[in-house]
PDB file with one MODEL, atoms N, CA, C and O in Angstrom:
MODEL        1
ATOM      1  N   MET A   1       0.855  -1.175   0.000  1.00  0.00           N
ATOM      2  CA  MET A   1       0.000   0.000   0.000  1.00  0.00           C
ATOM      3  C   MET A   1       0.902   1.239   0.000  1.00  0.00           C
ATOM      4  O   MET A   1       1.880   1.316   0.743  1.00  0.00           O
ATOM      5  N   THR A   2       0.548   2.194  -0.845  1.00  0.00           N
ATOM      6  CA  THR A   2       1.353   3.414  -0.909  1.00  0.00           C
ATOM      7  C   THR A   2       1.105   4.282   0.331  1.00  0.00           C
ATOM      8  O   THR A   2       0.087   4.144   1.010  1.00  0.00           O
ATOM      9  N   ASP A   3       2.047   5.165   0.605  1.00  0.00           N
ATOM     10  CA  ASP A   3       1.913   6.055   1.761  1.00  0.00           C
ATOM     11  C   ASP A   3       0.707   6.983   1.611  1.00  0.00           C
ATOM     12  O   ASP A   3       0.016   7.274   2.588  1.00  0.00           O
ATOM     13  N   ASP A   4       0.456   7.446   0.381  1.00  0.00           N
ATOM     14  CA  ASP A   4      -0.693   8.322   0.142  1.00  0.00           C
ATOM     15  C   ASP A   4      -2.013   7.602   0.401  1.00  0.00           C
ATOM     16  O   ASP A   4      -2.939   8.173   0.978  1.00  0.00           O
ATOM     17  N   ALA A   5      -2.092   6.343  -0.029  1.00  0.00           N
ATOM     18  CA  ALA A   5      -3.308   5.555   0.205  1.00  0.00           C
ATOM     19  C   ALA A   5      -3.498   5.305   1.698  1.00  0.00           C
ATOM     20  O   ALA A   5      -4.619   5.344   2.203  1.00  0.00           O
ATOM     21  N   GLN A   6      -2.409   5.053   2.390  1.00  0.00           N
ATOM     22  CA  GLN A   6      -2.477   4.840   3.837  1.00  0.00           C
ATOM     23  C   GLN A   6      -2.923   6.118   4.543  1.00  0.00           C
ATOM     24  O   GLN A   6      -3.708   6.065   5.490  1.00  0.00           O
ATOM     25  N   GLY A   7      -2.428   7.253   4.088  1.00  0.00           N
ATOM     26  CA  GLY A   7      -2.839   8.535   4.668  1.00  0.00           C
ATOM     27  C   GLY A   7      -4.314   8.808   4.434  1.00  0.00           C
ATOM     28  O   GLY A   7      -5.009   9.297   5.325  1.00  0.00           O
ATOM     29  N   LEU A   8      -4.790   8.496   3.242  1.00  0.00           N
ATOM     30  CA  LEU A   8      -6.214   8.692   2.938  1.00  0.00           C
ATOM     31  C   LEU A   8      -7.083   7.781   3.797  1.00  0.00           C
ATOM     32  O   LEU A   8      -8.119   8.208   4.305  1.00  0.00           O
ATOM     33  N   LEU A   9      -6.670   6.541   3.959  1.00  0.00           N
ATOM     34  CA  LEU A   9      -7.427   5.618   4.810  1.00  0.00           C
ATOM     35  C   LEU A   9      -7.419   6.075   6.265  1.00  0.00           C
ATOM     36  O   LEU A   9      -8.416   5.910   6.969  1.00  0.00           O
ATOM     37  N   THR A  10      -6.322   6.640   6.718  1.00  0.00           N
ATOM     38  CA  THR A  10      -6.253   7.173   8.078  1.00  0.00           C
ATOM     39  C   THR A  10      -7.247   8.315   8.250  1.00  0.00           C
ATOM     40  O   THR A  10      -7.951   8.389   9.257  1.00  0.00           O
ATOM     41  N   LYS A  11      -7.301   9.201   7.266  1.00  0.00           N
ATOM     42  CA  LYS A  11      -8.240  10.318   7.311  1.00  0.00           C
ATOM     43  C   LYS A  11      -9.683   9.813   7.311  1.00  0.00           C
ATOM     44  O   LYS A  11     -10.519  10.316   8.061  1.00  0.00           O
ATOM     45  N   ILE A  12      -9.970   8.823   6.474  1.00  0.00           N
ATOM     46  CA  ILE A  12     -11.319   8.244   6.416  1.00  0.00           C
ATOM     47  C   ILE A  12     -11.680   7.597   7.750  1.00  0.00           C
ATOM     48  O   ILE A  12     -12.807   7.734   8.224  1.00  0.00           O
ATOM     49  N   ALA A  13     -10.723   6.893   8.355  1.00  0.00           N
ATOM     50  CA  ALA A  13     -10.970   6.242   9.646  1.00  0.00           C
ATOM     51  C   ALA A  13     -11.279   7.260  10.730  1.00  0.00           C
ATOM     52  O   ALA A  13     -12.115   7.007  11.598  1.00  0.00           O
ATOM     53  N   MET A  14     -10.613   8.409  10.691  1.00  0.00           N
ATOM     54  CA  MET A  14     -10.854   9.438  11.704  1.00  0.00           C
ATOM     55  C   MET A  14     -12.220  10.105  11.501  1.00  0.00           C
ATOM     56  O   MET A  14     -12.855  10.521  12.471  1.00  0.00           O
ATOM     57  N   GLU A  15     -12.669  10.206  10.260  1.00  0.00           N
ATOM     58  CA  GLU A  15     -13.944  10.860   9.980  1.00  0.00           C
ATOM     59  C   GLU A  15     -15.138   9.912  10.092  1.00  0.00           C
ATOM     60  O   GLU A  15     -16.253  10.350  10.374  1.00  0.00           O
ATOM     61  N   THR A  16     -14.913   8.633   9.875  1.00  0.00           N
ATOM     62  CA  THR A  16     -16.015   7.668   9.922  1.00  0.00           C
ATOM     63  C   THR A  16     -15.809   6.717  11.094  1.00  0.00           C
ATOM     64  O   THR A  16     -16.164   7.027  12.231  1.00  0.00           O
ATOM     65  N   SER A  17     -15.237   5.568  10.806  1.00  0.00           N
ATOM     66  CA  SER A  17     -14.931   4.612  11.868  1.00  0.00           C
ATOM     67  C   SER A  17     -13.769   3.727  11.416  1.00  0.00           C
ATOM     68  O   SER A  17     -13.509   3.578  10.222  1.00  0.00           O
ATOM     69  N   LEU A  18     -13.091   3.156  12.378  1.00  0.00           N
ATOM     70  CA  LEU A  18     -11.980   2.274  12.081  1.00  0.00           C
ATOM     71  C   LEU A  18     -12.478   1.028  11.350  1.00  0.00           C
ATOM     72  O   LEU A  18     -11.807   0.532  10.445  1.00  0.00           O
ATOM     73  N   ARG A  19     -13.626   0.533  11.727  1.00  0.00           N
ATOM     74  CA  ARG A  19     -14.201  -0.649  11.079  1.00  0.00           C
ATOM     75  C   ARG A  19     -14.430  -0.400   9.589  1.00  0.00           C
ATOM     76  O   ARG A  19     -14.097  -1.245   8.758  1.00  0.00           O
ATOM     77  N   TYR A  20     -14.992   0.748   9.256  1.00  0.00           N
ATOM     78  CA  TYR A  20     -15.242   1.094   7.857  1.00  0.00           C
ATOM     79  C   TYR A  20     -13.931   1.171   7.081  1.00  0.00           C
ATOM     80  O   TYR A  20     -13.847   0.660   5.965  1.00  0.00           O
ATOM     81  N   ALA A  21     -12.910   1.801   7.655  1.00  0.00           N
ATOM     82  CA  ALA A  21     -11.623   1.924   6.984  1.00  0.00           C
ATOM     83  C   ALA A  21     -10.961   0.561   6.791  1.00  0.00           C
ATOM     84  O   ALA A  21     -10.368   0.300   5.744  1.00  0.00           O
ATOM     85  N   LEU A  22     -11.060  -0.294   7.782  1.00  0.00           N
ATOM     86  CA  LEU A  22     -10.476  -1.631   7.662  1.00  0.00           C
ATOM     87  C   LEU A  22     -11.161  -2.438   6.565  1.00  0.00           C
ATOM     88  O   LEU A  22     -10.502  -3.170   5.826  1.00  0.00           O
ATOM     89  N   GLN A  23     -12.458  -2.309   6.459  1.00  0.00           N
ATOM     90  CA  GLN A  23     -13.179  -3.011   5.401  1.00  0.00           C
ATOM     91  C   GLN A  23     -12.812  -2.454   4.030  1.00  0.00           C
ATOM     92  O   GLN A  23     -12.822  -3.180   3.036  1.00  0.00           O
ATOM     93  N   MET A  24     -12.491  -1.168   3.982  1.00  0.00           N
ATOM     94  CA  MET A  24     -12.082  -0.561   2.719  1.00  0.00           C
ATOM     95  C   MET A  24     -10.732  -1.090   2.250  1.00  0.00           C
ATOM     96  O   MET A  24     -10.479  -1.136   1.047  1.00  0.00           O
ATOM     97  N   ILE A  25      -9.870  -1.486   3.164  1.00  0.00           N
ATOM     98  CA  ILE A  25      -8.561  -2.016   2.777  1.00  0.00           C
ATOM     99  C   ILE A  25      -8.728  -3.268   1.928  1.00  0.00           C
ATOM    100  O   ILE A  25      -8.086  -3.405   0.887  1.00  0.00           O
ATOM    101  N   THR A  26      -9.577  -4.170   2.361  1.00  0.00           N
ATOM    102  CA  THR A  26      -9.800  -5.405   1.611  1.00  0.00           C
ATOM    103  C   THR A  26     -10.405  -5.110   0.249  1.00  0.00           C
ATOM    104  O   THR A  26      -9.968  -5.657  -0.764  1.00  0.00           O
ATOM    105  N   ALA A  27     -11.407  -4.249   0.225  1.00  0.00           N
ATOM    106  CA  ALA A  27     -12.052  -3.916  -1.046  1.00  0.00           C
ATOM    107  C   ALA A  27     -11.086  -3.186  -1.981  1.00  0.00           C
ATOM    108  O   ALA A  27     -11.088  -3.437  -3.186  1.00  0.00           O
ATOM    109  N   ALA A  28     -10.266  -2.290  -1.442  1.00  0.00           N
ATOM    110  CA  ALA A  28      -9.289  -1.570  -2.260  1.00  0.00           C
ATOM    111  C   ALA A  28      -8.243  -2.528  -2.824  1.00  0.00           C
ATOM    112  O   ALA A  28      -7.766  -2.349  -3.944  1.00  0.00           O
ATOM    113  N   SER A  29      -7.896  -3.529  -2.051  1.00  0.00           N
ATOM    114  CA  SER A  29      -6.956  -4.539  -2.528  1.00  0.00           C
ATOM    115  C   SER A  29      -7.554  -5.314  -3.706  1.00  0.00           C
ATOM    116  O   SER A  29      -6.853  -5.633  -4.667  1.00  0.00           O
ATOM    117  N   LEU A  30      -8.834  -5.610  -3.624  1.00  0.00           N
ATOM    118  CA  LEU A  30      -9.500  -6.303  -4.737  1.00  0.00           C
ATOM    119  C   LEU A  30      -9.559  -5.417  -5.979  1.00  0.00           C
ATOM    120  O   LEU A  30      -9.367  -5.899  -7.096  1.00  0.00           O
ATOM    121  N   VAL A  31      -9.820  -4.138  -5.792  1.00  0.00           N
ATOM    122  CA  VAL A  31      -9.839  -3.196  -6.923  1.00  0.00           C
ATOM    123  C   VAL A  31      -8.453  -3.123  -7.544  1.00  0.00           C
ATOM    124  O   VAL A  31      -8.319  -3.088  -8.767  1.00  0.00           O
ATOM    125  N   CYS A  32      -7.429  -3.099  -6.712  1.00  0.00           N
ATOM    126  CA  CYS A  32      -6.046  -3.050  -7.193  1.00  0.00           C
ATOM    127  C   CYS A  32      -5.713  -4.289  -8.020  1.00  0.00           C
ATOM    128  O   CYS A  32      -5.118  -4.181  -9.093  1.00  0.00           O
ATOM    129  N   SER A  33      -6.091  -5.453  -7.529  1.00  0.00           N
ATOM    130  CA  SER A  33      -5.794  -6.674  -8.280  1.00  0.00           C
ATOM    131  C   SER A  33      -6.605  -6.752  -9.572  1.00  0.00           C
ATOM    132  O   SER A  33      -6.145  -7.331 -10.556  1.00  0.00           O
ATOM    133  N   LYS A  34      -7.797  -6.177  -9.578  1.00  0.00           N
ATOM    134  CA  LYS A  34      -8.624  -6.153 -10.785  1.00  0.00           C
ATOM    135  C   LYS A  34      -7.954  -5.316 -11.884  1.00  0.00           C
ATOM    136  O   LYS A  34      -8.015  -5.666 -13.062  1.00  0.00           O
ATOM    137  N   ARG A  35      -7.320  -4.217 -11.490  1.00  0.00           N
ATOM    138  CA  ARG A  35      -6.627  -3.385 -12.475  1.00  0.00           C
ATOM    139  C   ARG A  35      -5.197  -3.877 -12.704  1.00  0.00           C
ATOM    140  O   ARG A  35      -4.407  -3.220 -13.382  1.00  0.00           O
ATOM    141  N   LYS A  36      -4.874  -5.036 -12.134  1.00  0.00           N
ATOM    142  CA  LYS A  36      -3.570  -5.677 -12.255  1.00  0.00           C
ATOM    143  C   LYS A  36      -2.443  -4.821 -11.670  1.00  0.00           C
ATOM    144  O   LYS A  36      -1.330  -4.787 -12.196  1.00  0.00           O
ATOM    145  N   GLY A  37      -2.753  -4.141 -10.584  1.00  0.00           N
ATOM    146  CA  GLY A  37      -1.748  -3.349  -9.878  1.00  0.00           C
ATOM    147  C   GLY A  37      -1.005  -4.201  -8.871  1.00  0.00           C
ATOM    148  O   GLY A  37      -1.435  -5.304  -8.531  1.00  0.00           O
ATOM    149  N   THR A  38       0.100  -3.685  -8.403  1.00  0.00           N
ATOM    150  CA  THR A  38       0.897  -4.423  -7.417  1.00  0.00           C
ATOM    151  C   THR A  38       0.790  -3.824  -6.027  1.00  0.00           C
ATOM    152  O   THR A  38       1.127  -4.472  -5.036  1.00  0.00           O
ATOM    153  N   GLU A  39       0.313  -2.568  -5.955  1.00  0.00           N
ATOM    154  CA  GLU A  39       0.241  -1.872  -4.677  1.00  0.00           C
ATOM    155  C   GLU A  39      -1.034  -1.028  -4.650  1.00  0.00           C
ATOM    156  O   GLU A  39      -1.348  -0.339  -5.620  1.00  0.00           O
ATOM    157  N   VAL A  40      -1.762  -1.086  -3.538  1.00  0.00           N
ATOM    158  CA  VAL A  40      -2.987  -0.298  -3.398  1.00  0.00           C
ATOM    159  C   VAL A  40      -2.625   1.175  -3.419  1.00  0.00           C
ATOM    160  O   VAL A  40      -1.750   1.627  -2.680  1.00  0.00           O
ATOM    161  N   ASP A  41      -3.310   1.914  -4.277  1.00  0.00           N
ATOM    162  CA  ASP A  41      -3.023   3.328  -4.458  1.00  0.00           C
ATOM    163  C   ASP A  41      -4.252   4.153  -4.089  1.00  0.00           C
ATOM    164  O   ASP A  41      -5.316   3.602  -3.811  1.00  0.00           O
ATOM    165  N   VAL A  42      -4.102   5.459  -4.089  1.00  0.00           N
ATOM    166  CA  VAL A  42      -5.190   6.373  -3.740  1.00  0.00           C
ATOM    167  C   VAL A  42      -6.394   6.156  -4.658  1.00  0.00           C
ATOM    168  O   VAL A  42      -7.535   6.217  -4.201  1.00  0.00           O
ATOM    169  N   GLN A  43      -6.155   5.904  -5.938  1.00  0.00           N
ATOM    170  CA  GLN A  43      -7.266   5.699  -6.863  1.00  0.00           C
ATOM    171  C   GLN A  43      -8.103   4.480  -6.489  1.00  0.00           C
ATOM    172  O   GLN A  43      -9.315   4.478  -6.704  1.00  0.00           O
ATOM    173  N   ASP A  44      -7.477   3.449  -5.936  1.00  0.00           N
ATOM    174  CA  ASP A  44      -8.208   2.262  -5.493  1.00  0.00           C
ATOM    175  C   ASP A  44      -9.084   2.590  -4.285  1.00  0.00           C
ATOM    176  O   ASP A  44     -10.239   2.169  -4.213  1.00  0.00           O
ATOM    177  N   VAL A  45      -8.529   3.340  -3.346  1.00  0.00           N
ATOM    178  CA  VAL A  45      -9.276   3.730  -2.149  1.00  0.00           C
ATOM    179  C   VAL A  45     -10.446   4.633  -2.532  1.00  0.00           C
ATOM    180  O   VAL A  45     -11.544   4.478  -1.997  1.00  0.00           O
ATOM    181  N   LYS A  46     -10.227   5.568  -3.447  1.00  0.00           N
ATOM    182  CA  LYS A  46     -11.296   6.463  -3.888  1.00  0.00           C
ATOM    183  C   LYS A  46     -12.410   5.691  -4.589  1.00  0.00           C
ATOM    184  O   LYS A  46     -13.588   5.991  -4.399  1.00  0.00           O
ATOM    185  N   ALA A  47     -12.043   4.701  -5.397  1.00  0.00           N
ATOM    186  CA  ALA A  47     -13.053   3.893  -6.079  1.00  0.00           C
ATOM    187  C   ALA A  47     -13.928   3.148  -5.075  1.00  0.00           C
ATOM    188  O   ALA A  47     -15.146   3.078  -5.238  1.00  0.00           O
ATOM    189  N   VAL A  48     -13.312   2.600  -4.048  1.00  0.00           N
ATOM    190  CA  VAL A  48     -14.060   1.877  -3.011  1.00  0.00           C
ATOM    191  C   VAL A  48     -14.917   2.841  -2.197  1.00  0.00           C
ATOM    192  O   VAL A  48     -16.043   2.509  -1.826  1.00  0.00           O
ATOM    193  N   TYR A  49     -14.393   4.022  -1.920  1.00  0.00           N
ATOM    194  CA  TYR A  49     -15.134   5.026  -1.144  1.00  0.00           C
ATOM    195  C   TYR A  49     -16.414   5.442  -1.865  1.00  0.00           C
ATOM    196  O   TYR A  49     -17.434   5.698  -1.226  1.00  0.00           O
ATOM    197  N   GLN A  50     -16.362   5.508  -3.189  1.00  0.00           N
ATOM    198  CA  GLN A  50     -17.544   5.860  -3.969  1.00  0.00           C
ATOM    199  C   GLN A  50     -18.559   4.725  -4.010  1.00  0.00           C
ATOM    200  O   GLN A  50     -19.760   4.971  -4.120  1.00  0.00           O
ATOM    201  N   LEU A  51     -18.089   3.487  -3.924  1.00  0.00           N
ATOM    202  CA  LEU A  51     -18.986   2.336  -4.018  1.00  0.00           C
ATOM    203  C   LEU A  51     -19.667   1.995  -2.697  1.00  0.00           C
ATOM    204  O   LEU A  51     -20.840   1.622  -2.682  1.00  0.00           O
ATOM    205  N   PHE A  52     -18.947   2.120  -1.599  1.00  0.00           N
ATOM    206  CA  PHE A  52     -19.464   1.698  -0.306  1.00  0.00           C
ATOM    207  C   PHE A  52     -19.664   2.910   0.603  1.00  0.00           C
ATOM    208  O   PHE A  52     -18.733   3.678   0.846  1.00  0.00           O
ATOM    209  N   VAL A  53     -20.874   3.068   1.094  1.00  0.00           N
ATOM    210  CA  VAL A  53     -21.252   4.250   1.859  1.00  0.00           C
ATOM    211  C   VAL A  53     -21.149   3.963   3.357  1.00  0.00           C
ATOM    212  O   VAL A  53     -21.559   2.900   3.822  1.00  0.00           O
ATOM    213  N   ASP A  54     -20.605   4.905   4.097  1.00  0.00           N
ATOM    214  CA  ASP A  54     -20.536   4.776   5.548  1.00  0.00           C
ATOM    215  C   ASP A  54     -21.852   5.251   6.169  1.00  0.00           C
ATOM    216  O   ASP A  54     -22.725   5.750   5.460  1.00  0.00           O
ATOM    217  N   VAL A  55     -21.995   5.101   7.466  1.00  0.00           N
ATOM    218  CA  VAL A  55     -23.241   5.421   8.162  1.00  0.00           C
ATOM    219  C   VAL A  55     -23.613   6.893   8.004  1.00  0.00           C
ATOM    220  O   VAL A  55     -24.778   7.212   7.768  1.00  0.00           O
ATOM    221  N   LYS A  56     -22.651   7.779   8.129  1.00  0.00           N
ATOM    222  CA  LYS A  56     -22.924   9.217   8.049  1.00  0.00           C
ATOM    223  C   LYS A  56     -23.472   9.598   6.668  1.00  0.00           C
ATOM    224  O   LYS A  56     -24.472  10.308   6.570  1.00  0.00           O
ATOM    225  N   ARG A  57     -22.817   9.125   5.609  1.00  0.00           N
ATOM    226  CA  ARG A  57     -23.288   9.455   4.258  1.00  0.00           C
ATOM    227  C   ARG A  57     -24.610   8.764   3.945  1.00  0.00           C
ATOM    228  O   ARG A  57     -25.436   9.312   3.216  1.00  0.00           O
ATOM    229  N   SER A  58     -24.814   7.581   4.483  1.00  0.00           N
ATOM    230  CA  SER A  58     -26.079   6.879   4.286  1.00  0.00           C
ATOM    231  C   SER A  58     -27.228   7.630   4.947  1.00  0.00           C
ATOM    232  O   SER A  58     -28.298   7.783   4.357  1.00  0.00           O
ATOM    233  N   THR A  59     -27.008   8.093   6.161  1.00  0.00           N
ATOM    234  CA  THR A  59     -28.026   8.859   6.877  1.00  0.00           C
ATOM    235  C   THR A  59     -28.327  10.166   6.153  1.00  0.00           C
ATOM    236  O   THR A  59     -29.486  10.564   6.039  1.00  0.00           O
ATOM    237  N   GLN A  60     -27.296  10.825   5.670  1.00  0.00           N
ATOM    238  CA  GLN A  60     -27.480  12.070   4.933  1.00  0.00           C
ATOM    239  C   GLN A  60     -28.311  11.830   3.674  1.00  0.00           C
ATOM    240  O   GLN A  60     -29.196  12.625   3.355  1.00  0.00           O
ATOM    241  N   PHE A  61     -28.035  10.752   2.965  1.00  0.00           N
ATOM    242  CA  PHE A  61     -28.795  10.426   1.762  1.00  0.00           C
ATOM    243  C   PHE A  61     -30.263  10.183   2.101  1.00  0.00           C
ATOM    244  O   PHE A  61     -31.153  10.676   1.409  1.00  0.00           O
ATOM    245  N   LEU A  62     -30.513   9.427   3.160  1.00  0.00           N
ATOM    246  CA  LEU A  62     -31.895   9.143   3.558  1.00  0.00           C
ATOM    247  C   LEU A  62     -32.649  10.408   3.952  1.00  0.00           C
ATOM    248  O   LEU A  62     -33.824  10.558   3.620  1.00  0.00           O
ATOM    249  N   LEU A  63     -31.985  11.314   4.655  1.00  0.00           N
ATOM    250  CA  LEU A  63     -32.635  12.563   5.040  1.00  0.00           C
ATOM    251  C   LEU A  63     -32.945  13.438   3.830  1.00  0.00           C
ATOM    252  O   LEU A  63     -33.990  14.087   3.776  1.00  0.00           O
ATOM    253  N   GLU A  64     -32.034  13.452   2.864  1.00  0.00           N
ATOM    254  CA  GLU A  64     -32.246  14.269   1.668  1.00  0.00           C
ATOM    255  C   GLU A  64     -33.364  13.730   0.783  1.00  0.00           C
ATOM    256  O   GLU A  64     -34.041  14.494   0.095  1.00  0.00           O
ATOM    257  N   HIS A  65     -33.555  12.419   0.803  1.00  0.00           N
ATOM    258  CA  HIS A  65     -34.513  11.787  -0.102  1.00  0.00           C
ATOM    259  C   HIS A  65     -35.678  11.119   0.631  1.00  0.00           C
ATOM    260  O   HIS A  65     -36.341  10.249   0.066  1.00  0.00           O
ATOM    261  N   GLN A  66     -35.931  11.507   1.856  1.00  0.00           N
ATOM    262  CA  GLN A  66     -36.948  10.826   2.646  1.00  0.00           C
ATOM    263  C   GLN A  66     -38.349  10.946   2.048  1.00  0.00           C
ATOM    264  O   GLN A  66     -39.173  10.053   2.247  1.00  0.00           O
ATOM    265  N   ASN A  67     -38.634  12.006   1.335  1.00  0.00           N
ATOM    266  CA  ASN A  67     -39.957  12.172   0.743  1.00  0.00           C
ATOM    267  C   ASN A  67     -40.197  11.250  -0.446  1.00  0.00           C
ATOM    268  O   ASN A  67     -41.335  11.080  -0.881  1.00  0.00           O
ATOM    269  N   GLU A  68     -39.147  10.666  -0.963  1.00  0.00           N
ATOM    270  CA  GLU A  68     -39.265   9.765  -2.104  1.00  0.00           C
ATOM    271  C   GLU A  68     -39.513   8.324  -1.680  1.00  0.00           C
ATOM    272  O   GLU A  68     -39.797   7.473  -2.523  1.00  0.00           O
ATOM    273  N   PHE A  69     -39.411   8.039  -0.385  1.00  0.00           N
ATOM    274  CA  PHE A  69     -39.574   6.675   0.087  1.00  0.00           C
ATOM    275  C   PHE A  69     -41.016   6.401   0.502  1.00  0.00           C
ATOM    276  O   PHE A  69     -41.771   7.317   0.828  1.00  0.00           O
ATOM    277  N   MET A  70     -41.373   5.148   0.484  1.00  0.00           N
ATOM    278  CA  MET A  70     -42.701   4.707   0.879  1.00  0.00           C
ATOM    279  C   MET A  70     -42.946   5.059   2.347  1.00  0.00           C
ATOM    280  O   MET A  70     -42.042   4.941   3.174  1.00  0.00           O
ATOM    281  N   PHE A  71     -44.123   5.475   2.656  1.00  0.00           N
ATOM    282  CA  PHE A  71     -44.545   5.843   4.009  1.00  0.00           C
ATOM    283  C   PHE A  71     -43.833   7.087   4.515  1.00  0.00           C
ATOM    284  O   PHE A  71     -43.672   7.246   5.725  1.00  0.00           O
ATOM    285  N   SER A  72     -43.406   7.965   3.633  1.00  0.00           N
ATOM    286  CA  SER A  72     -42.695   9.167   4.054  1.00  0.00           C
ATOM    287  C   SER A  72     -43.610  10.129   4.802  1.00  0.00           C
ATOM    288  O   SER A  72     -43.125  10.992   5.534  1.00  0.00           O
ATOM    289  N   GLU A  73     -44.926  10.000   4.632  1.00  0.00           N
ATOM    290  CA  GLU A  73     -45.842  10.904   5.321  1.00  0.00           C
ATOM    291  C   GLU A  73     -45.876  10.655   6.824  1.00  0.00           C
ATOM    292  O   GLU A  73     -46.351  11.511   7.570  1.00  0.00           O
ATOM    293  N   ALA A  74     -45.395   9.526   7.281  1.00  0.00           N
ATOM    294  CA  ALA A  74     -45.388   9.215   8.709  1.00  0.00           C
ATOM    295  C   ALA A  74     -44.202   9.858   9.418  1.00  0.00           C
ATOM    296  O   ALA A  74     -44.097   9.750  10.640  1.00  0.00           O
ATOM    297  N   VAL A  75     -43.323  10.511   8.705  1.00  0.00           N
ATOM    298  CA  VAL A  75     -42.118  11.109   9.279  1.00  0.00           C
ATOM    299  C   VAL A  75     -42.458  12.261  10.205  1.00  0.00           C
ATOM    300  O   VAL A  75     -41.744  12.488  11.182  1.00  0.00           O
ATOM    301  N   ASP A  76     -43.534  13.002   9.926  1.00  0.00           N
ATOM    302  CA  ASP A  76     -43.851  14.183  10.725  1.00  0.00           C
ATOM    303  C   ASP A  76     -44.532  13.835  12.049  1.00  0.00           C
ATOM    304  O   ASP A  76     -45.079  14.720  12.706  1.00  0.00           O
ATOM    305  N   GLY A  77     -44.510  12.592  12.441  1.00  0.00           N
ATOM    306  CA  GLY A  77     -45.077  12.194  13.719  1.00  0.00           C
ATOM    307  C   GLY A  77     -46.566  11.924  13.658  1.00  0.00           C
ATOM    308  O   GLY A  77     -47.199  11.730  14.695  1.00  0.00           O
ATOM    309  N   GLY A  78     -47.129  11.907  12.481  1.00  0.00           N
ATOM    310  CA  GLY A  78     -48.528  11.594  12.318  1.00  0.00           C
ATOM    311  C   GLY A  78     -49.464  12.743  12.617  1.00  0.00           C
ATOM    312  O   GLY A  78     -50.679  12.546  12.662  1.00  0.00           O
ATOM    313  N   GLU A  79     -48.940  13.927  12.823  1.00  0.00           N
ATOM    314  CA  GLU A  79     -49.777  15.071  13.181  1.00  0.00           C
ATOM    315  C   GLU A  79     -50.709  15.503  12.054  1.00  0.00           C
ATOM    316  O   GLU A  79     -51.832  15.943  12.302  1.00  0.00           O
ATOM    317  N   ASN A  80     -50.243  15.379  10.829  1.00  0.00           N
ATOM    318  CA  ASN A  80     -51.030  15.833   9.687  1.00  0.00           C
ATOM    319  C   ASN A  80     -51.739  14.691   8.957  1.00  0.00           C
ATOM    320  O   ASN A  80     -52.297  14.891   7.878  1.00  0.00           O
ATOM    321  N   MET A  81     -51.714  13.516   9.538  1.00  0.00           N
ATOM    322  CA  MET A  81     -52.337  12.371   8.876  1.00  0.00           C
ATOM    323  C   MET A  81     -53.841  12.397   9.099  1.00  0.00           C
ATOM    324  O   MET A  81     -54.307  12.761  10.179  1.00  0.00           O
ATOM    325  N   THR A  82     -54.583  12.019   8.105  1.00  0.00           N
ATOM    326  CA  THR A  82     -56.029  11.941   8.222  1.00  0.00           C
ATOM    327  C   THR A  82     -56.466  10.498   8.097  1.00  0.00           C
ATOM    328  O   THR A  82     -55.820   9.703   7.414  1.00  0.00           O
ATOM    329  N   VAL A  83     -57.546  10.164   8.746  1.00  0.00           N
ATOM    330  CA  VAL A  83     -58.073   8.813   8.699  1.00  0.00           C
ATOM    331  C   VAL A  83     -59.453   8.869   8.096  1.00  0.00           C
ATOM    332  O   VAL A  83     -60.298   9.652   8.531  1.00  0.00           O
ATOM    333  N   ASP A  84     -59.689   8.030   7.080  1.00  0.00           N
ATOM    334  CA  ASP A  84     -61.013   7.973   6.470  1.00  0.00           C
ATOM    335  C   ASP A  84     -61.961   7.217   7.394  1.00  0.00           C
ATOM    336  O   ASP A  84     -61.659   6.106   7.831  1.00  0.00           O
ATOM    337  N   LYS A  85     -63.097   7.820   7.686  1.00  0.00           N
ATOM    338  CA  LYS A  85     -64.092   7.175   8.537  1.00  0.00           C
ATOM    339  C   LYS A  85     -65.243   6.730   7.647  1.00  0.00           C
ATOM    340  O   LYS A  85     -66.207   7.461   7.420  1.00  0.00           O
ATOM    341  N   ALA A  86     -65.109   5.524   7.162  1.00  0.00           N
ATOM    342  CA  ALA A  86     -66.121   5.006   6.251  1.00  0.00           C
ATOM    343  C   ALA A  86     -67.051   4.054   6.927  1.00  0.00           C
ATOM    344  O   ALA A  86     -67.965   3.528   6.292  1.00  0.00           O
TER     345      ALA A  86
ENDMDL
END
């Protein structure tokens, strides 16, 4: 693994979690071998970072797109929900 890739993984681990960064090492190694590389580089880590989302980015995505999901009207605590009385 190159020093730059190791530095990027360290930064990712500090911003997300050590578990996420450790899992990225294995995936980055697979990306490296797929491109027939001999050493994991920054481009491999970046490719994996784009493919696999950490908890923070996943939560941000869900909050941004919550109105597009099924049952999104229940998000407001049910205050504005109406019930048909048939």
